PDB file of C-alpha atoms in Angstrom:
ATOM      1  CA  MET A  15       0.000   0.000   0.000  1.00 86.00           C
ATOM      2  CA  THR A  16       1.334   3.412  -0.972  1.00 95.00           C
ATOM      3  CA  ILE A  17       1.777   5.972   1.808  1.00 98.00           C
ATOM      4  CA  ARG A  18       0.151   9.205   0.658  1.00 98.00           C
ATOM      5  CA  VAL A  19       1.933  12.402   1.677  1.00 98.00           C
ATOM      6  CA  VAL A  20       1.057  16.105   1.625  1.00 98.00           C
ATOM      7  CA  VAL A  21       3.895  18.643   1.877  1.00 98.00           C
ATOM      8  CA  ALA A  22       3.204  22.004   3.557  1.00 96.00           C
ATOM      9  CA  ASP A  23       5.967  24.611   3.399  1.00 95.00           C
ATOM     10  CA  ASP A  24       6.047  28.230   2.254  1.00 93.00           C
ATOM     11  CA  GLU A  25       9.351  27.773   0.421  1.00 93.00           C
ATOM     12  CA  ASP A  26       9.043  26.400  -3.122  1.00 94.00           C
ATOM     13  CA  LEU A  27      12.551  24.957  -3.015  1.00 94.00           C
ATOM     14  CA  ILE A  28      11.858  22.994   0.163  1.00 93.00           C
ATOM     15  CA  ARG A  29       8.559  21.615  -1.167  1.00 95.00           C
ATOM     16  CA  THR A  30      10.230  20.574  -4.416  1.00 96.00           C
ATOM     17  CA  GLY A  31      13.102  18.889  -2.610  1.00 95.00           C
ATOM     18  CA  LEU A  32      10.798  16.966  -0.292  1.00 96.00           C
ATOM     19  CA  ARG A  33       8.624  15.887  -3.224  1.00 97.00           C
ATOM     20  CA  ILE A  34      11.633  14.577  -5.165  1.00 97.00           C
ATOM     21  CA  ILE A  35      12.901  12.576  -2.194  1.00 96.00           C
ATOM     22  CA  ILE A  36       9.521  11.091  -1.345  1.00 97.00           C
ATOM     23  CA  ASP A  37       8.434  10.319  -4.900  1.00 97.00           C
ATOM     24  CA  SER A  38      11.730   8.530  -5.572  1.00 96.00           C
ATOM     25  CA  GLU A  39      10.983   6.032  -2.799  1.00 96.00           C
ATOM     26  CA  PRO A  40       8.817   3.022  -3.741  1.00 96.00           C
ATOM     27  CA  GLY A  41       5.691   2.936  -1.622  1.00 97.00           C
ATOM     28  CA  LEU A  42       5.634   6.693  -0.982  1.00 98.00           C
ATOM     29  CA  SER A  43       3.853   9.355  -3.024  1.00 98.00           C
ATOM     30  CA  VAL A  44       3.281  13.110  -2.670  1.00 98.00           C
ATOM     31  CA  VAL A  45      -0.391  13.688  -3.470  1.00 98.00           C
ATOM     32  CA  GLY A  46      -0.611  17.392  -2.659  1.00 98.00           C
ATOM     33  CA  GLU A  47       1.205  20.537  -1.579  1.00 97.00           C
ATOM     34  CA  ALA A  48       0.358  23.665   0.406  1.00 96.00           C
ATOM     35  CA  ALA A  49       2.300  26.939   0.603  1.00 94.00           C
ATOM     36  CA  ASP A  50       0.853  27.989   3.965  1.00 91.00           C
ATOM     37  CA  GLY A  51      -1.089  26.639   6.894  1.00 90.00           C
ATOM     38  CA  ALA A  52      -4.427  27.924   5.652  1.00 92.00           C
ATOM     39  CA  ALA A  53      -4.162  25.876   2.470  1.00 94.00           C
ATOM     40  CA  VAL A  54      -3.367  22.593   4.216  1.00 95.00           C
ATOM     41  CA  LEU A  55      -6.862  21.725   5.432  1.00 95.00           C
ATOM     42  CA  PRO A  56      -8.621  21.777   2.026  1.00 96.00           C
ATOM     43  CA  VAL A  57      -5.759  19.799   0.458  1.00 97.00           C
ATOM     44  CA  VAL A  58      -5.976  17.167   3.194  1.00 98.00           C
ATOM     45  CA  ARG A  59      -9.754  16.945   2.898  1.00 96.00           C
ATOM     46  CA  ARG A  60      -9.452  16.430  -0.837  1.00 97.00           C
ATOM     47  CA  GLU A  61      -6.477  14.060  -0.961  1.00 97.00           C
ATOM     48  CA  ARG A  62      -6.893  12.202   2.366  1.00 97.00           C
ATOM     49  CA  PRO A  63      -3.144  11.650   2.944  1.00 98.00           C
ATOM     50  CA  ASP A  64      -1.621   9.335   5.496  1.00 98.00           C
ATOM     51  CA  VAL A  65       1.095  11.811   6.485  1.00 98.00           C
ATOM     52  CA  VAL A  66       1.493  15.592   6.325  1.00 98.00           C
ATOM     53  CA  LEU A  67       5.002  17.073   6.353  1.00 97.00           C
ATOM     54  CA  MET A  68       4.411  20.377   8.134  1.00 95.00           C
ATOM     55  CA  ASP A  69       6.688  23.386   8.346  1.00 93.00           C
ATOM     56  CA  VAL A  70       6.020  25.233  11.613  1.00 87.00           C
ATOM     57  CA  ARG A  71       6.857  28.768  10.526  1.00 86.00           C
ATOM     58  CA  MET A  72       4.493  29.707   7.689  1.00 88.00           C
ATOM     59  CA  PRO A  73       2.538  32.882   6.869  1.00 84.00           C
ATOM     60  CA  ALA A  74      -1.230  33.330   7.358  1.00 83.00           C
ATOM     61  CA  VAL A  75      -1.700  30.226   9.504  1.00 88.00           C
ATOM     62  CA  ASP A  76       1.388  28.664  11.057  1.00 89.00           C
ATOM     63  CA  GLY A  77       2.098  24.971  11.389  1.00 90.00           C
ATOM     64  CA  ILE A  78       0.913  24.873  14.998  1.00 91.00           C
ATOM     65  CA  GLN A  79      -2.581  26.122  14.181  1.00 93.00           C
ATOM     66  CA  ALA A  80      -2.712  23.984  11.048  1.00 94.00           C
ATOM     67  CA  THR A  81      -1.756  20.873  13.018  1.00 94.00           C
ATOM     68  CA  SER A  82      -4.442  21.564  15.603  1.00 93.00           C
ATOM     69  CA  ARG A  83      -7.071  21.919  12.870  1.00 94.00           C
ATOM     70  CA  LEU A  84      -5.990  18.712  11.152  1.00 96.00           C
ATOM     71  CA  LYS A  85      -6.195  16.754  14.388  1.00 93.00           C
ATOM     72  CA  GLU A  86      -9.830  17.816  14.782  1.00 93.00           C
ATOM     73  CA  LEU A  87     -10.799  15.944  11.609  1.00 95.00           C
ATOM     74  CA  ALA A  88     -12.755  12.709  11.927  1.00 93.00           C
ATOM     75  CA  GLU A  89      -9.844  10.816  10.361  1.00 93.00           C
ATOM     76  CA  PRO A  90      -6.782  12.985  10.960  1.00 95.00           C
ATOM     77  CA  PRO A  91      -3.523  12.292   9.129  1.00 97.00           C
ATOM     78  CA  LYS A  92      -0.251  11.805  10.907  1.00 95.00           C
ATOM     79  CA  VAL A  93       1.662  15.078  11.131  1.00 95.00           C
ATOM     80  CA  LEU A  94       5.447  15.180  10.945  1.00 94.00           C
ATOM     81  CA  VAL A  95       6.831  18.632  11.720  1.00 91.00           C
ATOM     82  CA  VAL A  96       9.830  19.646   9.620  1.00 89.00           C
ATOM     83  CA  THR A  97      11.953  22.322  11.240  1.00 85.00           C
ATOM     84  CA  THR A  98      15.299  24.076  10.917  1.00 82.00           C
ATOM     85  CA  PHE A  99      16.158  24.110  14.615  1.00 68.00           C
ATOM     86  CA  GLU A 100      15.530  21.208  17.007  1.00 65.00           C
ATOM     87  CA  ASN A 101      15.227  23.525  20.010  1.00 65.00           C
ATOM     88  CA  ASP A 102      12.604  25.737  18.386  1.00 67.00           C
ATOM     89  CA  ASP A 103       9.731  26.407  20.810  1.00 75.00           C
ATOM     90  CA  TYR A 104       7.405  26.183  17.806  1.00 78.00           C
ATOM     91  CA  VAL A 105       8.243  22.477  17.630  1.00 78.00           C
ATOM     92  CA  TYR A 106       7.155  21.898  21.223  1.00 79.00           C
ATOM     93  CA  ASP A 107       3.923  23.801  20.645  1.00 84.00           C
ATOM     94  CA  ALA A 108       3.271  21.775  17.489  1.00 84.00           C
ATOM     95  CA  LEU A 109       3.764  18.536  19.424  1.00 84.00           C
ATOM     96  CA  ARG A 110       1.342  19.778  22.077  1.00 84.00           C
ATOM     97  CA  ALA A 111      -1.103  20.546  19.260  1.00 87.00           C
ATOM     98  CA  GLY A 112      -0.974  16.910  18.165  1.00 87.00           C
ATOM     99  CA  ALA A 113       2.004  16.485  15.832  1.00 89.00           C
ATOM    100  CA  ASP A 114       3.296  12.920  15.769  1.00 88.00           C
ATOM    101  CA  GLY A 115       6.957  13.854  15.680  1.00 86.00           C
ATOM    102  CA  PHE A 116       9.490  16.177  14.155  1.00 85.00           C
ATOM    103  CA  LEU A 117      12.432  16.058  11.792  1.00 86.00           C
ATOM    104  CA  LEU A 118      15.189  18.541  11.014  1.00 84.00           C
ATOM    105  CA  LYS A 119      15.376  19.987   7.506  1.00 85.00           C
ATOM    106  CA  ARG A 120      19.034  19.009   7.379  1.00 86.00           C
ATOM    107  CA  ALA A 121      18.113  15.329   7.779  1.00 87.00           C
ATOM    108  CA  ARG A 122      19.393  12.942   5.132  1.00 91.00           C
ATOM    109  CA  PRO A 123      16.956  11.672   2.478  1.00 94.00           C
ATOM    110  CA  ASP A 124      16.977   8.178   3.996  1.00 93.00           C
ATOM    111  CA  GLU A 125      16.139   9.658   7.417  1.00 91.00           C
ATOM    112  CA  LEU A 126      13.177  11.521   5.920  1.00 93.00           C
ATOM    113  CA  VAL A 127      11.887   8.361   4.263  1.00 95.00           C
ATOM    114  CA  ARG A 128      12.275   6.373   7.482  1.00 91.00           C
ATOM    115  CA  ALA A 129      10.497   9.102   9.460  1.00 91.00           C
ATOM    116  CA  VAL A 130       7.516   9.161   7.093  1.00 95.00           C
ATOM    117  CA  LYS A 131       7.184   5.381   7.232  1.00 94.00           C
ATOM    118  CA  LEU A 132       7.540   5.378  11.011  1.00 88.00           C
ATOM    119  CA  VAL A 133       4.770   7.890  11.738  1.00 91.00           C
ATOM    120  CA  ALA A 134       2.564   6.320   9.054  1.00 94.00           C
ATOM    121  CA  SER A 135       2.813   3.030  10.971  1.00 88.00           C
ATOM    122  CA  GLY A 136       1.508   4.702  14.117  1.00 84.00           C
ATOM    123  CA  GLU A 137       4.783   5.304  15.938  1.00 79.00           C
ATOM    124  CA  SER A 138       5.937   8.692  17.225  1.00 77.00           C
ATOM    125  CA  LEU A 139       9.209  10.245  16.092  1.00 75.00           C
ATOM    126  CA  LEU A 140      10.689  12.030  19.095  1.00 71.00           C
ATOM    127  CA  PHE A 141      14.174  13.131  20.047  1.00 64.00           C
ATOM    128  CA  PRO A 142      14.292  12.799  23.849  1.00 61.00           C
ATOM    129  CA  ALA A 143      17.150  15.276  24.365  1.00 61.00           C
ATOM    130  CA  ALA A 144      15.386  17.987  22.366  1.00 64.00           C
ATOM    131  CA  ILE A 145      12.057  17.384  24.115  1.00 65.00           C
ATOM    132  CA  ARG A 146      13.740  17.598  27.510  1.00 64.00           C
ATOM    133  CA  THR A 147      15.376  20.902  26.561  1.00 64.00           C
ATOM    134  CA  LEU A 148      12.119  22.385  25.314  1.00 63.00           C
ATOM    135  CA  ALA A 149      10.102  21.089  28.264  1.00 62.00           C
ATOM    136  CA  GLY A 150      12.656  22.479  30.680  1.00 60.00           C
ATOM    137  CA  ARG A 151      11.718  25.989  29.589  1.00 63.00           C
ATOM    138  CA  ARG A 152       8.127  25.511  30.704  1.00 65.00           C
ATOM    139  CA  PRO A 153       6.778  25.758  34.266  1.00 68.00           C
ATOM    140  CA  VAL A 154       5.446  22.609  35.920  1.00 67.00           C
ATOM    141  CA  ALA A 155       1.682  22.332  35.493  1.00 71.00           C
ATOM    142  CA  GLU A 156      -1.028  20.087  36.891  1.00 79.00           C
ATOM    143  CA  VAL A 157      -1.906  17.211  34.553  1.00 81.00           C
ATOM    144  CA  PRO A 158      -5.135  15.388  35.454  1.00 86.00           C
ATOM    145  CA  GLY A 159      -4.740  11.639  35.707  1.00 91.00           C
ATOM    146  CA  ILE A 160      -1.001  11.519  36.293  1.00 91.00           C
ATOM    147  CA  ASP A 161      -1.562  10.468  39.922  1.00 91.00           C
ATOM    148  CA  ARG A 162      -3.815   7.603  38.811  1.00 94.00           C
ATOM    149  CA  LEU A 163      -1.027   5.710  37.065  1.00 96.00           C
ATOM    150  CA  THR A 164      -0.021   2.398  38.595  1.00 96.00           C
ATOM    151  CA  GLY A 165       3.625   1.702  39.368  1.00 95.00           C
ATOM    152  CA  ARG A 166       4.106  -0.308  36.186  1.00 97.00           C
ATOM    153  CA  GLU A 167       2.279   2.257  34.058  1.00 97.00           C
ATOM    154  CA  GLY A 168       4.628   4.867  35.499  1.00 96.00           C
ATOM    155  CA  ASP A 169       7.607   2.702  34.526  1.00 96.00           C
ATOM    156  CA  VAL A 170       6.264   2.458  30.985  1.00 96.00           C
ATOM    157  CA  LEU A 171       5.712   6.210  30.759  1.00 95.00           C
ATOM    158  CA  ARG A 172       9.258   6.936  31.950  1.00 93.00           C
ATOM    159  CA  LEU A 173      10.632   4.664  29.236  1.00 94.00           C
ATOM    160  CA  MET A 174       8.362   6.298  26.667  1.00 90.00           C
ATOM    161  CA  THR A 175       9.997   9.635  27.484  1.00 87.00           C
ATOM    162  CA  LYS A 176      13.322   8.060  26.502  1.00 85.00           C
ATOM    163  CA  GLY A 177      11.954   7.345  23.040  1.00 82.00           C
ATOM    164  CA  LEU A 178      11.707   3.581  23.447  1.00 86.00           C
ATOM    165  CA  SER A 179       9.308   1.580  21.285  1.00 85.00           C
ATOM    166  CA  ASN A 180       6.898  -0.982  22.726  1.00 89.00           C
ATOM    167  CA  GLY A 181       9.313  -3.764  21.860  1.00 90.00           C
ATOM    168  CA  GLU A 182      12.212  -2.012  23.555  1.00 92.00           C
ATOM    169  CA  ILE A 183      10.107  -1.280  26.641  1.00 94.00           C
ATOM    170  CA  ALA A 184       9.076  -4.947  26.761  1.00 96.00           C
ATOM    171  CA  ALA A 185      12.716  -6.017  26.696  1.00 96.00           C
ATOM    172  CA  GLU A 186      13.624  -3.475  29.404  1.00 95.00           C
ATOM    173  CA  LEU A 187      10.813  -4.585  31.733  1.00 96.00           C
ATOM    174  CA  VAL A 188      11.016  -8.278  30.758  1.00 95.00           C
ATOM    175  CA  VAL A 189       7.349  -8.494  29.777  1.00 96.00           C
ATOM    176  CA  SER A 190       5.561  -9.220  26.521  1.00 96.00           C
ATOM    177  CA  PRO A 191       4.970  -6.520  23.873  1.00 93.00           C
ATOM    178  CA  GLU A 192       1.240  -7.175  24.292  1.00 95.00           C
ATOM    179  CA  THR A 193       1.489  -6.320  27.988  1.00 97.00           C
ATOM    180  CA  VAL A 194       3.328  -3.098  27.153  1.00 96.00           C
ATOM    181  CA  LYS A 195       0.700  -2.209  24.588  1.00 94.00           C
ATOM    182  CA  THR A 196      -1.970  -2.609  27.266  1.00 96.00           C
ATOM    183  CA  HIS A 197      -0.022  -0.408  29.694  1.00 97.00           C
ATOM    184  CA  VAL A 198       0.510   2.260  27.026  1.00 96.00           C
ATOM    185  CA  GLY A 199      -3.210   2.248  26.285  1.00 95.00           C
ATOM    186  CA  ASN A 200      -3.979   2.666  29.984  1.00 97.00           C
ATOM    187  CA  VAL A 201      -1.502   5.552  30.256  1.00 96.00           C
ATOM    188  CA  LEU A 202      -3.076   7.361  27.301  1.00 95.00           C
ATOM    189  CA  THR A 203      -6.579   6.846  28.697  1.00 96.00           C
ATOM    190  CA  LYS A 204      -5.744   8.067  32.193  1.00 96.00           C
ATOM    191  CA  LEU A 205      -3.884  11.122  30.908  1.00 94.00           C
ATOM    192  CA  GLY A 206      -6.484  11.894  28.269  1.00 92.00           C
ATOM    193  CA  ALA A 207      -3.650  11.800  25.756  1.00 89.00           C
ATOM    194  CA  ARG A 208      -4.277  11.387  22.055  1.00 84.00           C
ATOM    195  CA  ASP A 209      -1.055   9.483  21.460  1.00 84.00           C
ATOM    196  CA  ARG A 210       2.404   8.701  22.830  1.00 86.00           C
ATOM    197  CA  THR A 211       3.700  12.164  22.026  1.00 83.00           C
ATOM    198  CA  GLN A 212       0.989  13.776  24.135  1.00 85.00           C
ATOM    199  CA  ALA A 213       1.731  11.365  26.987  1.00 90.00           C
ATOM    200  CA  VAL A 214       5.446  12.189  26.910  1.00 87.00           C
ATOM    201  CA  ILE A 215       4.706  15.915  26.999  1.00 85.00           C
ATOM    202  CA  ALA A 216       2.320  15.376  29.929  1.00 87.00           C
ATOM    203  CA  ALA A 217       5.049  13.481  31.799  1.00 89.00           C
ATOM    204  CA  TYR A 218       7.412  16.430  31.527  1.00 85.00           C
ATOM    205  CA  GLU A 219       4.865  19.194  32.070  1.00 84.00           C
ATOM    206  CA  SER A 220       3.545  17.575  35.252  1.00 87.00           C
ATOM    207  CA  GLY A 221       7.006  17.064  36.690  1.00 85.00           C
ATOM    208  CA  PHE A 222       6.447  13.284  36.696  1.00 88.00           C
ATOM    209  CA  VAL A 223       9.714  13.099  34.783  1.00 82.00           C
ATOM    210  CA  SER A 224      12.272  15.843  35.206  1.00 77.00           C
ATOM    211  CA  PRO A 225      13.530  17.401  31.966  1.00 63.00           C
ATOM    212  CA  ARG A 226      16.832  18.216  33.642  1.00 62.00           C
TER     213      ARG A 226
END
C-alpha cells in the first residue's frame, strides 16, 4: 500500500526537494502541496493523505494552528513537523497541538523516508534530548490523571519519554509486547492523551519526569 503524503511549506525549493525525495521512494507518493497553513486543510480533505510534512513557521496560519485543525478531523492524518532548529519552541507547541513527531530539515533523504514510514505506521518520532530541553523551559503544570497511574504504568511512561518503542520497553521490563501495549493504552486513557507524544509531553509538564 502506498503511503500518501502532503507537503506544507512556504518555500518552493523545500517543497520541491521533499517531493523529489519522497516520490523517488517506492511505496511513498506526494499527493498534494500547500504553501501555507491555511491551504493545508482543504488539500488534506481532498487528498486524504496518510502523512502531512508540516513546516512550523508559515505565513497566514502557522504549522501549529494547522496541526491543531488537522487533528480535529474525523480521520486525521499523521503530522510530521519539519523544522530548521531542534530547540525551536514552535516544535514543542506543534507537538502539544498533536504532531506525531518532528524532523530537522538538514536530515538525510533516507532519514526523511524512514520518518515518514515510522509515523505512518503509528509510531511517534521524538528526540528525547530535544524534548527535555524544550520542556525544561516551561513551568510545571497540573496534569489530570497523572496520579492515577499504577507503578508499572509509570515505569512504561518513563521509558516512553526516553523514546523507546513498545518492543524495547518490553525487553527493558522483561514483559511481553502485548502487555506493554496494554499499559501504554492505559496511560493514554488516564492522561487523556491522544497518542504517545501527548503522553510524553504530559510526563514532563507535570514534573512526573524531570527534563533536567
